[in-house]
Coordinates of C-alpha atoms and ligand atoms in Angstrom, one line a residue:
Chain A
M15 CA 63.9 111.5 107.8
S16 CA 61.2 108.7 105.7
T17 CA 57.4 108.4 105.6
A18 CA 56.3 104.8 106.0
T19 CA 52.9 102.9 106.0
I20 CA 53.0 100.7 109.1
A21 CA 50.1 98.5 110.2
G22 CA 48.3 100.8 107.4
T23 CA 49.2 104.3 108.3
A24 CA 51.5 106.6 107.2
V25 CA 54.5 108.0 109.3
E26 CA 56.7 110.1 109.6
R27 CA 60.1 108.6 111.0
N28 CA 64.3 109.7 111.4
D29 CA 67.1 108.1 110.0
E30 CA 67.8 106.3 112.9
G31 CA 63.9 104.5 113.1
F32 CA 62.3 106.7 115.7
F33 CA 59.2 108.8 115.2
V34 CA 59.0 112.7 114.2
D35 CA 55.6 112.8 115.7
P36 CA 54.6 110.8 118.9
N37 CA 51.0 111.0 118.1
Q38 CA 51.4 109.3 114.5
W39 CA 51.7 106.1 117.3
T40 CA 48.8 103.7 117.4
R41 CA 49.3 100.3 119.2
D42 CA 48.6 98.0 115.7
I43 CA 51.7 99.8 114.6
A44 CA 53.7 99.3 118.2
V45 CA 52.6 95.4 117.2
E46 CA 54.9 96.1 113.6
I47 CA 57.5 97.5 114.9
A48 CA 58.3 95.0 117.7
A49 CA 57.8 92.3 114.9
E50 CA 60.6 94.4 112.4
D51 CA 63.2 94.3 114.9
G52 CA 62.6 90.2 116.4
I53 CA 60.0 90.4 119.0
T54 CA 57.3 88.1 117.5
T55 CA 54.9 88.6 120.2
M56 CA 54.4 91.5 123.0
T57 CA 53.6 90.1 126.3
D58 CA 51.7 91.8 129.1
Q59 CA 55.1 93.0 130.8
H60 CA 56.1 94.5 126.7
W61 CA 52.9 96.2 127.4
Q62 CA 53.4 97.6 130.6
V63 CA 57.1 99.4 129.6
I64 CA 56.1 100.7 127.1
D65 CA 52.7 102.7 127.7
F66 CA 55.3 103.8 130.6
M67 CA 57.9 105.3 128.1
R68 CA 55.5 106.8 126.3
K69 CA 53.6 108.7 129.7
E70 CA 57.3 109.8 130.8
Y71 CA 57.4 111.1 127.0
F72 CA 55.0 113.4 127.6
E73 CA 55.4 114.5 130.8
K74 CA 58.8 114.7 130.7
G75 CA 59.7 115.8 127.0
T76 CA 62.5 112.6 126.8
G77 CA 62.0 109.2 127.3
P78 CA 63.4 107.5 130.2
T79 CA 67.4 105.6 130.6
V80 CA 67.7 101.7 131.3
R81 CA 68.4 103.1 135.1
V82 CA 65.2 104.8 135.5
L83 CA 63.3 102.2 133.5
G84 CA 64.6 99.4 136.1
K85 CA 63.3 102.0 139.2
T86 CA 60.2 103.4 138.0
S87 CA 58.4 101.5 135.3
G88 CA 57.7 98.7 137.9
V89 CA 60.4 96.3 135.9
S90 CA 63.5 95.0 137.0
V91 CA 66.3 96.2 134.9
K92 CA 67.6 92.3 133.9
D93 CA 63.7 91.8 133.2
L94 CA 63.8 95.1 131.3
Y95 CA 67.1 93.3 128.9
L96 CA 65.1 89.6 128.6
L97 CA 62.0 92.2 127.2
F98 CA 63.9 94.3 124.8
P99 CA 67.5 92.4 124.3
K100 CA 69.0 95.1 122.2
G101 CA 68.8 97.8 124.6
P102 CA 65.9 98.2 126.5
A103 CA 65.6 102.6 126.4
K104 CA 66.4 102.6 122.3
M105 CA 64.3 99.9 121.7
A106 CA 60.8 100.6 124.0
A107 CA 61.6 104.3 122.8
H108 CA 61.6 102.6 118.8
I109 CA 58.8 100.4 119.7
A110 CA 56.5 103.0 121.6
G111 CA 56.9 106.0 118.9
I112 CA 59.0 108.3 121.0
P113 CA 62.2 109.6 119.6
K114 CA 65.5 108.4 121.5
P115 CA 66.0 109.1 124.6
R116 CA 68.5 111.6 124.8
G117 CA 70.7 110.5 127.5
C118 CA 71.6 114.1 127.7
I119 CA 73.6 115.6 126.8
Chain B
M7 CA 61.2 144.5 154.9
T8 CA 64.2 143.2 154.2
K9 CA 63.5 139.8 151.7
R10 CA 65.8 136.8 152.9
I11 CA 67.6 134.7 150.0
V12 CA 68.7 131.6 150.7
I13 CA 71.1 129.6 148.1
L14 CA 71.6 125.8 148.9
G15 CA 75.3 124.9 147.9
G16 CA 78.3 126.7 147.6
G17 CA 79.5 125.9 145.0
T18 CA 80.2 126.9 141.3
G19 CA 76.5 128.1 140.9
G20 CA 75.8 129.0 144.2
T21 CA 78.9 131.0 144.5
L22 CA 78.7 133.1 141.7
V23 CA 75.2 133.4 142.2
A24 CA 75.1 134.5 145.4
N25 CA 78.0 137.0 144.0
R26 CA 76.1 138.7 140.9
L27 CA 72.8 139.5 143.5
H28 CA 75.5 140.7 146.1
R29 CA 76.4 143.3 143.4
H30 CA 73.2 144.0 141.6
Y31 CA 72.0 145.0 145.1
H32 CA 74.7 146.5 146.5
K33 CA 74.3 149.0 143.5
A34 CA 70.9 148.9 144.0
H35 CA 70.7 149.7 147.6
G36 CA 68.3 146.9 147.5
D37 CA 67.3 145.2 151.1
V38 CA 68.1 142.0 151.0
S39 CA 69.8 139.5 152.9
I40 CA 72.7 136.3 151.3
T41 CA 73.1 133.3 152.9
V42 CA 75.0 130.3 151.7
I43 CA 74.5 126.8 152.5
D44 CA 77.2 124.0 152.2
Q45 CA 78.1 121.2 154.2
D46 CA 82.2 121.6 153.7
N47 CA 84.3 124.5 153.6
H48 CA 86.2 123.1 150.4
H49 CA 85.6 124.9 147.0
V50 CA 87.0 121.8 145.0
Y51 CA 88.0 123.2 141.1
Q52 CA 86.4 119.9 139.8
P53 CA 88.1 120.5 136.2
G54 CA 90.7 120.5 138.2
L55 CA 90.1 116.7 139.0
L56 CA 90.3 115.4 135.1
F57 CA 94.4 116.0 135.5
V58 CA 95.5 114.5 139.2
P59 CA 95.3 111.4 138.5
F60 CA 98.4 112.0 136.0
G61 CA 100.2 114.1 138.4
L62 CA 99.9 117.1 136.5
A63 CA 97.5 118.7 139.1
D64 CA 97.5 117.8 143.9
E65 CA 94.3 119.2 146.3
R66 CA 96.9 122.3 147.2
E67 CA 95.9 123.9 143.5
I68 CA 92.5 123.0 143.0
V69 CA 90.7 123.3 146.7
R70 CA 90.5 126.7 147.9
S71 CA 88.1 127.7 151.5
R72 CA 83.9 128.5 150.5
K73 CA 83.8 131.6 152.0
A74 CA 87.0 133.0 151.2
Q75 CA 85.4 132.8 146.9
L76 CA 82.1 134.6 149.0
H77 CA 81.4 137.9 148.8
K78 CA 82.1 139.2 152.9
D79 CA 78.7 140.7 153.1
V80 CA 77.2 137.1 152.0
E81 CA 76.9 135.1 155.4
F82 CA 78.0 131.7 154.9
I83 CA 76.7 128.6 157.3
E84 CA 78.5 125.2 157.5
S85 CA 75.9 123.0 157.9
G86 CA 74.3 119.9 155.7
I87 CA 70.6 120.1 154.9
E88 CA 68.1 117.7 156.2
R89 CA 65.1 118.8 153.9
V90 CA 63.4 122.0 152.3
D91 CA 60.3 122.0 153.6
S92 CA 58.4 124.5 150.0
G93 CA 55.3 124.8 152.0
R94 CA 56.3 126.8 154.8
D95 CA 58.8 128.6 153.0
V96 CA 61.5 126.7 155.4
V97 CA 65.1 124.8 155.0
V98 CA 65.6 122.8 157.9
L99 CA 69.3 122.5 158.7
A100 CA 70.8 118.5 159.2
D101 CA 70.4 119.5 163.1
G102 CA 67.6 120.2 163.7
R103 CA 67.4 124.4 162.9
E104 CA 65.7 126.4 160.7
L105 CA 65.9 129.0 158.5
G106 CA 63.2 130.4 156.3
Y107 CA 63.1 132.5 153.3
D108 CA 62.0 134.4 150.7
L109 CA 63.8 133.0 147.8
L110 CA 65.2 130.1 147.7
V111 CA 67.6 128.6 145.5
I112 CA 68.8 124.9 144.4
A113 CA 72.6 124.6 143.5
T114 CA 73.5 121.1 145.6
G115 CA 74.7 119.6 142.5
S116 CA 75.0 116.7 141.9
H117 CA 76.3 113.4 143.8
L118 CA 77.9 110.1 143.1
A119 CA 75.8 107.3 143.6
L120 CA 78.2 104.3 144.4
D121 CA 75.5 102.1 145.8
E122 CA 73.2 102.0 142.9
T123 CA 75.8 100.1 141.1
E124 CA 76.4 96.5 142.1
G125 CA 80.0 95.8 143.9
L126 CA 81.4 99.1 142.4
A127 CA 82.0 100.0 146.2
G128 CA 82.8 97.1 147.0
A129 CA 86.3 94.7 147.4
G130 CA 88.5 96.5 145.1
W131 CA 88.0 99.6 145.4
N132 CA 90.5 102.7 145.4
E133 CA 92.7 99.4 144.8
K134 CA 91.9 98.1 140.9
V135 CA 89.0 100.1 140.7
F136 CA 88.8 104.3 140.8
T137 CA 86.4 107.3 139.8
F138 CA 88.8 110.8 139.2
Y139 CA 85.1 112.6 139.8
D140 CA 85.9 113.1 143.3
L141 CA 89.5 114.5 144.8
P142 CA 90.0 111.6 147.1
G143 CA 89.3 109.0 143.9
A144 CA 91.7 111.2 142.2
T145 CA 94.3 111.6 144.6
A146 CA 94.0 107.2 145.2
L147 CA 94.0 107.4 141.7
A148 CA 97.1 109.1 140.7
A149 CA 98.8 106.8 143.5
A150 CA 97.8 103.7 141.4
L151 CA 98.8 104.9 137.9
A152 CA 102.5 105.4 139.2
D153 CA 102.4 102.0 139.5
F154 CA 101.1 100.7 136.6
E155 CA 102.9 99.0 134.7
G156 CA 101.1 97.4 132.1
G157 CA 97.9 95.5 131.2
R158 CA 93.8 95.9 130.4
L159 CA 92.9 99.5 131.3
V160 CA 88.8 100.2 130.6
V161 CA 87.5 103.5 131.4
N162 CA 83.7 103.0 131.8
V163 CA 80.7 105.6 131.9
V164 CA 77.8 103.7 134.3
D165 CA 75.0 105.9 132.9
M166 CA 74.0 109.5 131.6
P167 CA 73.5 112.3 133.2
I168 CA 77.2 113.3 133.9
K169 CA 78.9 116.1 134.9
C170 CA 81.1 117.3 132.2
P171 CA 80.3 114.3 129.7
V172 CA 83.8 114.6 127.1
A173 CA 85.7 114.4 130.5
P174 CA 86.2 110.6 130.6
L175 CA 87.1 110.9 126.7
E176 CA 90.1 113.8 128.0
F177 CA 90.9 111.1 130.3
C178 CA 91.3 108.3 127.5
F179 CA 93.4 110.9 126.0
L180 CA 95.6 111.5 128.8
A181 CA 96.2 108.3 129.4
D182 CA 97.5 107.1 126.2
W183 CA 99.5 110.2 126.3
Y184 CA 101.0 109.9 129.7
F185 CA 101.7 105.8 129.0
T186 CA 103.6 107.0 125.7
D187 CA 105.3 109.2 128.1
R188 CA 106.7 107.0 130.4
G189 CA 107.9 104.1 127.5
I190 CA 104.7 102.2 128.2
R191 CA 102.0 102.5 125.3
D192 CA 102.4 99.5 123.8
K193 CA 102.0 97.8 127.0
V194 CA 98.7 98.9 128.0
E195 CA 95.5 98.3 126.0
I196 CA 92.8 101.4 126.5
T197 CA 89.0 100.4 126.6
Y198 CA 86.5 103.4 126.9
A199 CA 83.0 101.2 127.1
T200 CA 79.9 103.8 127.0
P201 CA 76.4 103.4 127.7
L202 CA 75.7 105.9 124.3
D203 CA 75.8 104.0 120.8
G204 CA 78.7 106.9 119.8
A205 CA 81.8 107.7 121.4
F206 CA 79.3 111.9 122.2
T207 CA 75.9 112.7 122.0
K208 CA 75.8 114.5 119.6
P209 CA 76.5 113.3 116.1
V210 CA 78.7 115.7 114.8
A211 CA 81.5 115.5 117.7
S212 CA 80.6 112.0 118.4
A213 CA 82.1 110.9 114.7
T214 CA 85.1 113.2 115.4
L215 CA 85.6 112.3 119.2
A216 CA 85.2 108.4 117.9
S217 CA 88.3 108.9 115.4
L218 CA 90.5 110.8 117.4
L219 CA 90.1 107.4 120.0
D220 CA 90.8 105.6 116.8
E221 CA 93.8 107.7 115.9
K222 CA 95.8 106.7 119.7
G223 CA 94.7 103.2 119.9
I224 CA 92.1 103.5 122.0
H225 CA 88.8 101.1 122.0
L226 CA 85.1 102.1 121.7
V227 CA 82.1 99.7 123.0
T228 CA 78.9 101.5 122.9
E229 CA 75.7 100.6 124.6
F230 CA 77.5 99.3 127.5
N231 CA 75.2 99.1 130.4
T232 CA 76.9 98.3 133.5
G233 CA 75.4 96.5 136.0
E234 CA 78.3 94.9 137.7
V235 CA 81.5 95.7 139.3
D236 CA 83.7 92.6 140.4
G237 CA 86.6 94.0 141.6
I238 CA 88.6 91.0 142.8
G239 CA 87.8 88.8 139.4
G240 CA 88.9 92.3 137.6
K241 CA 85.7 92.6 135.3
L242 CA 82.2 94.5 134.6
V243 CA 79.6 93.0 134.0
G244 CA 77.0 94.5 131.9
Y245 CA 73.1 94.1 132.0
D246 CA 73.3 92.3 128.9
G247 CA 75.2 89.7 130.3
R248 CA 78.7 91.0 128.3
E249 CA 81.7 90.8 130.5
M250 CA 84.5 93.8 130.4
P251 CA 88.3 92.3 131.9
F252 CA 90.4 94.8 133.6
D253 CA 93.7 95.2 135.2
L254 CA 92.8 98.7 136.6
A255 CA 89.0 100.0 136.2
V256 CA 88.0 104.0 135.9
V257 CA 84.9 104.2 136.8
V258 CA 82.3 107.2 136.7
P259 CA 79.3 106.2 138.8
L260 CA 75.9 106.9 138.0
H261 CA 74.9 110.8 139.2
S262 CA 71.7 111.8 141.1
G263 CA 70.4 115.2 142.8
G264 CA 71.3 115.6 147.4
D265 CA 69.5 112.9 149.4
Y266 CA 67.7 116.3 151.0
V267 CA 65.7 116.5 147.5
G268 CA 64.4 113.1 148.0
R269 CA 63.0 114.2 151.9
S270 CA 61.8 117.2 150.5
E271 CA 58.7 116.7 149.2
G272 CA 57.7 117.7 145.7
L273 CA 61.2 118.9 145.1
G274 CA 63.0 116.1 143.3
D275 CA 62.4 113.3 140.4
D276 CA 63.3 109.9 140.6
L277 CA 66.9 110.4 140.6
N278 CA 67.0 113.6 143.0
F279 CA 67.1 115.9 140.0
V280 CA 64.7 119.4 140.5
P281 CA 62.3 119.6 137.6
T282 CA 63.2 123.3 136.2
N283 CA 62.1 125.6 133.7
K284 CA 64.5 124.8 130.8
S285 CA 64.6 129.1 130.0
T286 CA 63.7 130.4 133.4
L287 CA 65.2 128.4 135.4
Q288 CA 61.9 128.4 138.4
T289 CA 61.3 124.9 139.6
L290 CA 57.7 123.1 138.7
A291 CA 58.0 122.9 142.6
K292 CA 56.5 126.4 143.4
G293 CA 57.4 129.9 142.2
N294 CA 59.8 131.4 144.7
I295 CA 62.6 128.6 144.1
F296 CA 64.7 128.3 141.5
A297 CA 67.6 126.4 140.7
I298 CA 70.5 126.3 138.9
G299 CA 74.0 123.7 138.0
D300 CA 73.7 120.5 138.3
A301 CA 70.8 120.4 140.2
T302 CA 68.5 120.8 137.9
N303 CA 67.1 118.1 135.2
V304 CA 67.3 120.8 132.5
P305 CA 68.8 119.4 129.6
A306 CA 71.7 120.6 129.1
S307 CA 75.5 119.9 129.9
K308 CA 75.5 119.9 133.4
A309 CA 78.8 122.1 133.5
G310 CA 80.7 125.2 134.7
S311 CA 80.1 126.9 131.4
V312 CA 76.3 126.3 131.3
T313 CA 76.3 127.1 135.5
H314 CA 78.0 130.2 134.6
F315 CA 76.1 131.1 131.2
E316 CA 73.0 130.2 133.7
G317 CA 73.9 132.3 136.1
E318 CA 73.1 135.6 134.1
V319 CA 69.6 133.8 133.3
L320 CA 69.2 132.9 136.5
V321 CA 69.7 136.7 138.6
E322 CA 68.0 138.9 136.6
N323 CA 65.1 136.5 136.8
I324 CA 65.0 136.3 140.6
V325 CA 65.6 140.5 140.9
R326 CA 62.4 140.2 138.9
F327 CA 60.1 138.0 140.7
L328 CA 61.4 139.1 143.8
E329 CA 59.6 142.8 142.6
G330 CA 56.4 141.0 141.4
R331 CA 57.6 141.1 137.7
D332 CA 57.2 138.8 134.9
L333 CA 60.7 136.3 134.3
S334 CA 61.7 137.2 131.2
S335 CA 64.6 136.4 130.7
T336 CA 65.7 133.6 128.8
F337 CA 68.6 130.5 129.1
D338 CA 69.0 128.7 125.8
G339 CA 71.2 125.8 126.9
H340 CA 74.9 127.4 126.0
A341 CA 77.9 125.2 126.9
N342 CA 81.5 125.8 125.9
C343 CA 84.1 122.9 126.7
F344 CA 87.7 122.2 126.0
I345 CA 88.5 119.0 125.7
E346 CA 91.7 117.9 126.2
T347 CA 93.3 115.0 124.1
G348 CA 96.9 114.9 125.8
F349 CA 100.4 115.9 123.5
G350 CA 99.7 119.4 124.3
K351 CA 96.4 119.9 122.6
A352 CA 93.0 120.0 123.2
L353 CA 89.9 121.0 121.6
L354 CA 86.9 123.3 121.8
I355 CA 82.9 122.9 121.5
D356 CA 80.8 125.1 121.6
F357 CA 76.9 124.6 121.8
N358 CA 73.5 125.3 123.1
Y359 CA 69.7 123.3 123.6
E360 CA 69.2 123.9 119.4
T361 CA 72.4 123.7 117.7
E362 CA 75.0 120.9 118.2
P363 CA 78.6 121.2 118.6
L364 CA 80.0 122.3 115.0
P365 CA 83.4 122.7 113.3
G366 CA 84.6 126.6 113.0
H367 CA 86.2 129.0 114.7
Y368 CA 84.8 131.0 118.5
P369 CA 84.1 133.6 119.6
S370 CA 83.5 134.4 115.1
R371 CA 85.3 134.2 112.3
V372 CA 88.5 135.1 114.6
G373 CA 89.0 132.7 117.1
M374 CA 89.7 129.6 118.8
P375 CA 89.5 127.0 116.4
L376 CA 86.1 124.8 117.2
L377 CA 85.8 120.7 117.2
K378 CA 89.7 120.4 116.0
E379 CA 93.0 120.3 117.4
S380 CA 95.1 122.6 118.7
R381 CA 97.4 123.9 121.3
M382 CA 95.7 127.4 121.6
N383 CA 92.8 124.7 123.3
H384 CA 94.9 123.7 125.8
L385 CA 96.2 127.0 126.4
G386 CA 92.3 128.6 127.1
K387 CA 92.1 125.2 129.0
L388 CA 94.7 126.0 131.9
M389 CA 93.9 129.5 131.3
F390 CA 90.7 128.8 132.5
Q391 CA 90.9 128.1 136.0
W392 CA 92.8 131.4 136.4
F393 CA 88.8 132.5 134.9
Y394 CA 87.7 130.0 137.3
W395 CA 88.8 131.5 140.3
H396 CA 88.8 135.6 139.2
A397 CA 85.8 136.0 137.4
L398 CA 83.6 133.1 137.6
L399 CA 83.4 132.8 140.9
Q400 CA 83.5 136.3 141.7
G401 CA 79.8 136.5 138.9
R402 CA 81.9 138.8 136.0
D403 CA 81.6 137.9 132.6
V404 CA 84.2 136.2 130.9
P405 CA 85.8 138.8 128.4
G406 CA 84.1 138.2 125.2
I407 CA 82.1 135.1 125.7
G408 CA 78.4 135.7 126.2
T409 CA 75.2 134.5 128.3
D410 CA 73.9 133.1 124.7
M411 CA 75.5 130.9 121.8
P412 CA 77.5 133.0 119.2
E413 CA 76.2 131.9 115.4
H414 CA 79.2 133.8 113.9
G415 CA 82.2 131.5 112.9
K416 CA 79.7 128.1 113.2
Q417 CA 79.9 126.1 109.7
H418 CA 76.2 124.5 109.6
T419 CA 77.3 123.2 106.3
S420 CA 79.8 120.9 107.1
T421 CA 79.4 117.3 106.0
T422 CA 82.8 116.1 107.2
P423 CA 82.6 116.0 111.0
N424 CA 86.4 115.3 111.6
R425 CA 87.8 117.9 110.0
A426 CA 87.8 121.9 109.8
P427 CA 86.7 122.8 106.2
E428 CA 89.8 125.1 105.9
E429 CA 92.1 122.2 106.7
A430 CA 90.4 120.0 104.1
S431 CA 90.6 122.8 101.2
A432 CA 94.6 123.4 102.2
Ligands
FAD14 C1 86.0 115.5 136.4 C2 85.3 116.6 136.7 C3 85.6 117.6 135.6 C4 85.5 119.0 134.9 N1 85.2 119.3 133.8 C5 84.9 121.0 133.8 C6 85.2 121.4 132.5 O1 86.3 120.9 132.0 N2 84.6 122.5 132.1 C7 83.5 122.9 133.0 O2 82.4 123.6 132.6 N3 82.9 122.0 133.6 C8 83.7 121.1 134.2 N4 83.0 120.2 134.7 C9 82.2 120.2 135.6 C10 81.5 121.4 136.8 O3 82.5 121.8 137.7 C11 80.3 121.3 137.2 O4 79.5 121.6 136.9 C12 79.7 122.4 138.1 O5 81.1 122.7 139.5 C13 78.8 122.7 138.5 O6 78.6 123.5 139.5 P1 77.4 122.7 141.0 O7 77.0 124.5 141.4 O8 76.2 122.8 139.9 O9 77.7 122.3 141.8 P2 78.9 122.2 142.3 O10 80.3 123.2 142.2 O11 79.2 120.7 142.2 O12 78.5 122.6 144.1 C14 77.0 122.0 144.9 C15 77.5 122.0 145.9 O13 76.1 122.0 146.6 C16 76.6 121.0 148.5 N5 76.1 120.3 148.7 C17 75.5 119.1 148.2 N6 74.6 118.4 148.5 C18 74.7 119.4 149.8 C19 73.5 119.3 150.9 N7 72.7 118.1 151.1 N8 74.3 119.8 152.2 C20 75.4 121.1 152.2 N9 76.1 121.4 150.9 C21 75.6 120.2 149.4 C22 78.5 120.2 148.0 O14 79.3 120.5 148.9 C23 79.0 121.3 146.5 O15 79.9 122.5 147.1 C24 83.8 118.5 135.6 C25 83.9 118.3 136.6 C26 84.6 116.9 137.0 C27 83.9 116.2 138.5

């Protein structure tokens, strides 16, 4: 666990860089984390996925897997990989400030 | 008036709940009727499917009549399910017949969704591309393995969650043993491709299992999300464009809940699993609908051991619900799995919602070694089949194995995951 200052806000992240408290997240923070992950411009489609991830997390307690994202976020799995090339579920969770999707047990 | 309890699914969960409920109400002279509905009358001991491809088990050993596993006073209806009408407290059967209930239990497990992966069930299916997750698949694979003289074997998990998440790893370990035994191990390249970022979901066990794969010369490919299976060209194609060539592919398909769940308004999620309270096992759909086993969305392993531990909590809560009392019994996510590692050995892991699998001993300091290969664990795995038919399905507790995860005997401080500490100091 470590505390970092991102976009002027102190946030706590775990060893893998995922948020400990999703409520510390802001859109400005997301833009900076995306840049760290190699996404220089956050498009509307990126935000659509990020907002969806957060909604799912707050409703269900875990972010969705890639396949569920592809079925329900309105963005196809192929496009998800274009948006988040390092693996959509994990990368989008990272930027959305929610824990790593459990992918179940 | 007689309370009608209807249980959908006569597999592991449905059977053990029916028998436990029967025993409870028989003793308490309760006035209930218990009905189990299943689409067929063949109860498969699913852990046995792992052994079928290697010729170590076959259909005769692992299939029994479903009805015969149920107490004679439990009614068994062999039928498909069209949908649940929770507004009217009615189950609609495949032929349109309706069955009313006071309390419904969903125990229809999970379903292999082959169609969700492009090409999986297309050309080459059951010729070059197999699954061992059902009996026809495991049987066809046994013949293909017997004929296999060398080449690339790829074992692939399409997506999580799956039943018994360690089974694909066990398959790899057994394949390593099988080809060694046949004297052709040097001609076979074994690869395990998983969508996870490690060999397993939980960190300590993941490290142990990754080093076992390494020791056995099995390649581990992580974060591989299968987009397409090309049975003719002999390759898996990942969504990220990576290609994985194979001569024989063993694929664990995406799992989903039953189709009827999708047809039942308000019952399931996007994959037809049933949103369920992870402590009480009451569904979020309606107070008089409970769920058990693989059909739920609770964040526990989809495993028979979990289903068994859930059974006790579920029955207590059903009794309370029908008496109008508060639900009190809570499930902690306890799972307990033997992991077959080949050459007559196995590993044991024990964990719950909060505690990941740790080294040590089970169920207390003197007991089976945890997270460590041993012959005793292998015998435990083989004995499990006897317990399954004779104790677990009958709704009896397995001696020494309680519902709550035992804490004694676990080593929380260990940071050397692939060695139990007593071995490290020896
Ligand atoms: C290869 C393999 C190895 C495994 N190894 C282990 C192991 O070592 N240890 C362990 O603990 N667990 C293991 N498991 C998992 C274990 O078998 C399951 O978790 C367990 O059986 C779940 O019980 P259940 O009652 O939820 O589902 P099931 O036992 O699958 O029962 C579901 C029932 O519902 C019925 N059904 C479904 N849909 C309908 C419908 N529409 N209409 C009517 N009936 C329907 C089905 O016919 C079935 O009988 C393994 C599974 C597999 C596939």
